[in-house]
Short mmCIF file of C-alpha atoms in Angstrom, two decimals:
data_model
loop_
_atom_site.label_atom_id
_atom_site.label_comp_id
_atom_site.label_asym_id
_atom_site.label_seq_id
_atom_site.Cartn_x
_atom_site.Cartn_y
_atom_site.Cartn_z
CA MET A 1 2.28 -3.96 128.85
CA ASN A 2 0.59 -6.11 131.54
CA LEU A 3 -3.19 -4.72 131.49
CA LEU A 4 -3.00 -4.23 135.15
CA THR A 5 0.34 -2.32 135.74
CA GLY A 6 1.15 1.00 135.17
CA ARG A 7 -2.47 2.20 135.00
CA VAL A 8 -4.47 4.80 137.09
CA ALA A 9 -7.77 2.27 137.69
CA LEU A 10 -10.97 4.67 138.87
CA GLY A 11 -12.34 3.82 142.35
CA VAL A 12 -15.96 3.95 142.88
CA ALA A 13 -15.59 3.73 147.10
CA GLY A 14 -15.96 7.41 147.35
CA LEU A 15 -19.31 7.41 145.33
CA SER A 16 -20.76 4.53 147.18
CA PHE A 17 -21.19 5.12 150.97
CA GLU A 18 -23.47 8.07 151.12
CA PRO A 19 -26.63 9.43 149.39
CA ARG A 20 -25.82 11.09 146.30
CA ASP A 21 -26.93 11.85 142.71
CA ARG A 22 -26.42 8.51 140.95
CA ALA A 23 -26.80 10.23 137.49
CA ALA A 24 -23.71 12.34 138.45
CA ASP A 25 -22.10 9.33 139.69
CA LEU A 26 -22.43 7.57 136.67
CA ALA A 27 -21.57 10.60 134.44
CA THR A 28 -18.19 10.70 136.78
CA VAL A 29 -17.21 7.51 135.72
CA ARG A 30 -18.33 7.28 132.23
CA ALA A 31 -16.06 10.52 132.05
CA GLY A 32 -13.05 8.24 133.25
CA ILE A 33 -13.70 5.73 130.66
CA ALA A 34 -14.08 8.02 127.79
CA ALA A 35 -10.84 9.89 128.78
CA GLY A 36 -9.22 6.25 128.47
CA THR A 37 -9.12 4.65 131.81
CA THR A 38 -9.12 0.89 131.23
CA LEU A 39 -9.74 -0.02 135.00
CA LEU A 40 -12.44 0.24 137.42
CA ASP A 41 -12.21 -0.85 141.08
CA THR A 42 -15.18 -1.73 143.29
CA ALA A 43 -16.37 -3.92 146.24
CA ARG A 44 -19.12 -5.76 147.62
CA ALA A 45 -18.70 -3.45 150.86
CA TYR A 46 -18.82 -0.34 149.08
CA THR A 47 -22.65 0.20 149.35
CA ARG A 48 -25.22 2.22 150.89
CA VAL A 49 -27.28 0.55 153.73
CA ASP A 50 -30.58 0.93 151.79
CA GLU A 51 -28.82 -0.18 148.41
CA PRO A 52 -26.51 -3.21 149.36
CA TRP A 53 -24.83 -3.31 145.76
CA TYR A 54 -24.44 0.19 144.92
CA GLY A 55 -20.77 0.43 144.05
CA GLU A 56 -20.81 -2.70 141.99
CA ALA A 57 -23.97 -1.86 140.27
CA LEU A 58 -22.39 1.70 139.56
CA ALA A 59 -19.41 0.26 138.08
CA ALA A 60 -21.17 -2.61 135.91
CA GLU A 61 -23.55 0.15 134.45
CA ALA A 62 -20.68 2.21 133.64
CA ALA A 63 -18.42 -0.34 131.98
CA ARG A 64 -20.98 -2.25 130.36
CA GLY A 65 -20.20 -2.56 126.69
CA THR A 66 -16.84 -0.77 126.91
CA GLY A 67 -14.32 -3.34 127.48
CA VAL A 68 -13.01 -1.84 130.84
CA LEU A 69 -11.70 -4.36 133.33
CA VAL A 70 -13.43 -4.29 136.47
CA GLY A 71 -11.85 -5.42 139.84
CA THR A 72 -14.42 -6.20 142.59
CA LYS A 73 -13.95 -7.81 146.18
CA GLY A 74 -15.87 -10.29 148.72
CA GLY A 75 -15.59 -11.67 151.62
CA HIS A 76 -16.34 -8.24 153.44
CA SER A 77 -19.82 -6.17 153.45
CA ARG A 78 -21.65 -3.34 155.17
CA THR A 79 -23.96 -4.66 157.89
CA SER A 80 -25.61 -1.48 159.30
CA ALA A 81 -24.77 2.03 158.83
CA THR A 82 -21.46 1.76 161.13
CA THR A 83 -20.54 -1.74 161.09
CA TRP A 84 -18.93 -4.22 158.31
CA ASP A 85 -18.14 -7.87 158.61
CA ALA A 86 -15.16 -9.86 157.40
CA ASP A 87 -15.51 -13.71 156.34
CA ILE A 88 -13.27 -15.34 153.67
CA SER A 89 -14.53 -18.99 154.07
CA ALA A 90 -15.31 -20.82 150.97
CA ASP A 91 -18.75 -20.66 151.55
CA ARG A 92 -18.97 -16.83 151.77
CA ILE A 93 -16.56 -16.58 149.03
CA ARG A 94 -18.38 -18.77 146.60
CA SER A 95 -21.74 -16.80 147.58
CA ASP A 96 -20.20 -13.28 147.18
CA VAL A 97 -18.82 -14.21 143.76
CA ASP A 98 -22.28 -15.54 142.57
CA THR A 99 -24.01 -12.23 143.80
CA SER A 100 -21.40 -10.30 141.91
CA LEU A 101 -21.74 -12.18 138.60
CA ARG A 102 -25.45 -11.57 139.15
CA VAL A 103 -24.93 -7.88 139.71
CA PHE A 104 -22.42 -7.47 136.76
CA GLY A 105 -24.67 -9.76 134.65
CA GLY A 106 -21.88 -11.82 133.12
CA GLU A 107 -20.65 -15.38 133.28
CA ARG A 108 -17.02 -14.47 134.41
CA LEU A 109 -15.65 -11.63 136.85
CA ASP A 110 -12.42 -9.92 135.50
CA LEU A 111 -10.68 -9.85 138.96
CA PHE A 112 -11.72 -10.71 142.25
CA TYR A 113 -10.13 -9.90 145.59
CA LEU A 114 -10.24 -11.29 149.06
CA HIS A 115 -11.20 -7.81 150.58
CA ARG A 116 -10.25 -7.81 154.26
CA VAL A 117 -7.63 -10.51 154.71
CA ASP A 118 -6.27 -8.65 157.79
CA LEU A 119 -9.61 -8.64 159.56
CA ALA A 120 -11.06 -12.43 158.85
CA GLU A 121 -10.77 -15.07 161.10
CA GLN A 122 -10.32 -17.81 158.52
CA PRO A 123 -6.96 -18.62 157.11
CA VAL A 124 -6.08 -16.90 153.84
CA GLU A 125 -5.66 -20.53 152.29
CA GLU A 126 -9.30 -21.14 152.83
CA GLY A 127 -10.44 -18.11 150.77
CA VAL A 128 -7.72 -18.50 148.10
CA SER A 129 -8.78 -22.20 147.56
CA ALA A 130 -12.34 -21.24 147.01
CA LEU A 131 -11.33 -18.64 144.49
CA ALA A 132 -8.94 -21.10 142.70
CA SER A 133 -11.64 -23.53 142.07
CA LEU A 134 -13.91 -20.81 140.94
CA ARG A 135 -11.28 -19.46 138.82
CA ASP A 136 -10.98 -23.24 137.37
CA GLU A 137 -14.71 -23.39 136.61
CA GLY A 138 -14.85 -19.86 134.78
CA LYS A 139 -16.09 -17.74 137.09
CA VAL A 140 -13.24 -15.66 138.15
CA ALA A 141 -10.55 -14.48 135.72
CA ARG A 142 -7.96 -13.21 138.07
CA ILE A 143 -7.24 -13.79 141.56
CA GLY A 144 -6.49 -10.68 144.07
CA LEU A 145 -5.68 -10.24 147.40
CA SER A 146 -6.47 -7.23 149.47
CA ASN A 147 -4.63 -5.57 152.78
CA VAL A 148 -2.42 -8.65 152.89
CA THR A 149 0.77 -9.24 154.45
CA VAL A 150 3.96 -10.56 152.75
CA ALA A 151 3.57 -13.63 155.35
CA GLU A 152 -0.15 -14.31 153.60
CA LEU A 153 1.08 -13.91 150.46
CA ASP A 154 3.30 -16.69 150.88
CA ARG A 155 0.90 -18.73 152.15
CA ALA A 156 -1.62 -18.16 149.35
CA ALA A 157 0.89 -18.39 146.79
CA ALA A 158 1.34 -21.90 148.03
CA VAL A 159 -2.15 -22.77 147.30
CA ALA A 160 -2.89 -21.11 143.79
CA ARG A 161 -1.23 -18.21 141.66
CA VAL A 162 -1.84 -14.72 142.88
CA ASP A 163 -2.74 -12.41 139.80
CA ALA A 164 -3.05 -8.91 141.80
CA VAL A 165 -2.40 -7.35 144.91
CA GLN A 166 -4.21 -4.29 146.59
CA ASN A 167 -2.94 -2.71 149.51
CA ARG A 168 -2.80 0.66 150.97
CA HIS A 169 0.26 2.48 149.74
CA THR A 170 0.90 6.31 149.32
CA ALA A 171 2.98 8.62 147.52
CA MET A 172 4.66 9.75 150.46
CA GLY A 173 4.01 7.23 153.26
CA ARG A 174 4.86 4.04 151.05
CA GLU A 175 3.39 1.86 153.70
CA SER A 176 3.36 -1.59 151.64
CA ALA A 177 6.80 -1.09 150.55
CA ASP A 178 7.49 -5.03 151.88
CA VAL A 179 4.24 -6.36 149.75
CA LEU A 180 5.31 -4.28 146.87
CA ALA A 181 8.69 -5.73 147.03
CA TRP A 182 7.28 -9.39 146.92
CA CYS A 183 4.81 -8.43 144.16
CA GLU A 184 7.90 -7.13 142.26
CA ALA A 185 9.89 -10.52 142.74
CA GLN A 186 6.82 -12.38 141.95
CA ASP A 187 5.90 -10.34 138.89
CA VAL A 188 2.41 -9.82 140.33
CA PRO A 189 0.31 -6.54 139.55
CA PHE A 190 0.23 -4.45 142.73
CA PHE A 191 -2.42 -1.78 143.14
CA ALA A 192 -1.92 1.19 145.59
CA TYR A 193 -5.12 2.38 147.17
CA SER A 194 -5.56 5.92 148.98
CA PRO A 195 -2.38 6.93 147.14
CA LEU A 196 -2.91 10.41 148.11
CA ARG A 197 -4.04 9.88 151.75
CA ASP A 198 -0.90 11.36 153.54
CA SER A 199 -0.35 14.72 155.19
CA ALA A 200 2.97 14.84 154.62
CA THR A 201 4.33 17.92 152.98
CA ALA A 202 6.25 17.40 149.41
CA PRO A 203 7.67 20.87 149.03
CA HIS A 204 10.01 19.78 145.97
CA LEU A 205 7.00 18.26 144.27
CA THR A 206 5.00 21.03 144.95
CA ALA A 207 7.44 23.58 143.31
CA MET A 208 7.76 21.13 140.43
CA ALA A 209 3.79 21.07 140.11
CA ASP A 210 3.86 25.02 140.13
CA ALA A 211 6.29 25.22 137.45
CA ARG A 212 4.71 22.69 135.40
CA GLY A 213 1.18 24.26 135.70
CA VAL A 214 -0.27 21.05 136.89
CA SER A 215 -1.92 19.83 140.48
CA LEU A 216 0.44 18.48 142.98
CA GLN A 217 -1.77 15.15 142.98
CA ARG A 218 -0.84 14.45 139.57
CA LEU A 219 2.66 14.35 140.37
CA GLN A 220 2.22 12.26 143.15
CA LEU A 221 0.61 9.64 141.41
CA ARG A 222 2.89 9.98 138.58
CA ALA A 223 6.02 9.40 140.99
CA LEU A 224 4.26 6.40 142.38
CA LEU A 225 3.62 4.78 138.93
CA ALA A 226 7.26 5.45 138.07
CA SER A 227 8.48 3.72 141.49
CA SER A 228 7.88 0.34 140.57
CA PRO A 229 7.32 -1.51 137.07
CA VAL A 230 4.35 -3.60 138.69
CA LEU A 231 2.36 -0.79 140.29
CA SER A 232 -1.01 0.72 139.48
CA VAL A 233 -2.91 3.44 141.36
CA VAL A 234 -6.44 3.33 142.56
CA SER A 235 -7.50 6.86 142.51
CA GLY A 236 -10.91 7.86 143.95
CA ALA A 237 -12.96 11.05 142.36
CA THR A 238 -16.36 12.22 142.84
CA ARG A 239 -16.37 15.11 140.01
CA PRO A 240 -15.21 14.39 136.49
CA VAL A 241 -12.70 17.35 136.64
CA THR A 242 -10.71 15.33 139.20
CA VAL A 243 -10.86 11.92 137.16
CA LEU A 244 -9.41 13.66 134.50
CA ASP A 245 -6.81 15.12 136.44
CA SER A 246 -5.71 11.56 138.00
CA LEU A 247 -5.76 9.83 134.66
CA ALA A 248 -3.47 12.47 133.30
CA ALA A 249 -0.59 11.09 135.65
CA GLU A 250 -0.14 7.91 133.50
CA SER A 251 0.95 10.44 130.52
CA GLU A 252 2.84 13.19 132.76
CA PRO A 253 6.52 13.22 131.33
CA TRP A 254 8.71 11.73 133.74
CA ASP A 255 12.19 13.01 133.61
CA ASP A 256 15.08 13.21 136.01
CA ALA A 257 14.35 16.66 137.47
CA LEU A 258 10.84 15.15 138.76
CA GLY A 259 12.66 11.88 140.02
CA ALA A 260 14.86 14.05 141.64
CA ALA A 261 12.22 16.13 143.27
CA TYR A 262 10.37 13.12 144.38
CA THR A 263 13.44 11.46 146.04
CA ALA A 264 14.25 14.87 147.94
CA ASP A 265 10.66 15.02 149.43
CA LEU A 266 11.05 11.18 150.40
CA LEU A 267 14.62 11.60 151.96
CA THR A 268 13.29 14.73 153.76
CA ARG A 269 10.59 12.99 155.30
CA TYR A 270 12.21 9.92 156.42
CA ASP A 271 15.43 11.92 157.66
CA ASP A 272 12.94 13.74 160.08
CA ALA A 273 11.24 10.79 161.08
#
């Protein structure tokens, strides 16, 4: 299996923006690692105003010595309590990679994304070209793009191999279906972030969750994982119990009944739209 597909990656965004108990945050991430997560997800922008590398530093400390892969992102950072920037120029990306390397204390980053392709004024080719050079130099192992369109992916892929894509894609909304289809055609791992941030009801999955004695959220994550051979999900959590429930989606049995329940909920949603 590809190391970047079929997984529940633990995202640290929810731990990173407001003052919290750092020891508790670290325990939450470590609980996920102890339970078998193989991927952490963070970013330069996942920070507190007074701690500009909080999210990356948290992931770095939790992952150190474990062999867990960490994906981080650059070209987007917090500039105040309420503002962020977006800059995927070559100079900025090279600077962000070097900063992340110092935070992680290594010579190479496992996976580095251009974080907000959609908000940057620079062409995607500039940021991708910079990352390609950094990959050739051994500073970045894999190149990722986040918040990207199919047209931007086509342009990026003409410059360098794209190793991963991360877009918002929820269990009931499937907002990035076209980008996911592109990833399937190119055999590129796709990470669905905010996979549960959707207010749509799912009565059939809810009934299945009740029958199995598990959470609806676990079945929604399992349904997303089953929806594509290249898909993983980025699931955030602020408590160990939530981390463990999300990770259990990887091993939750998938059968015809569960597949039919998910299909029925999708049909109900889009028939009503």
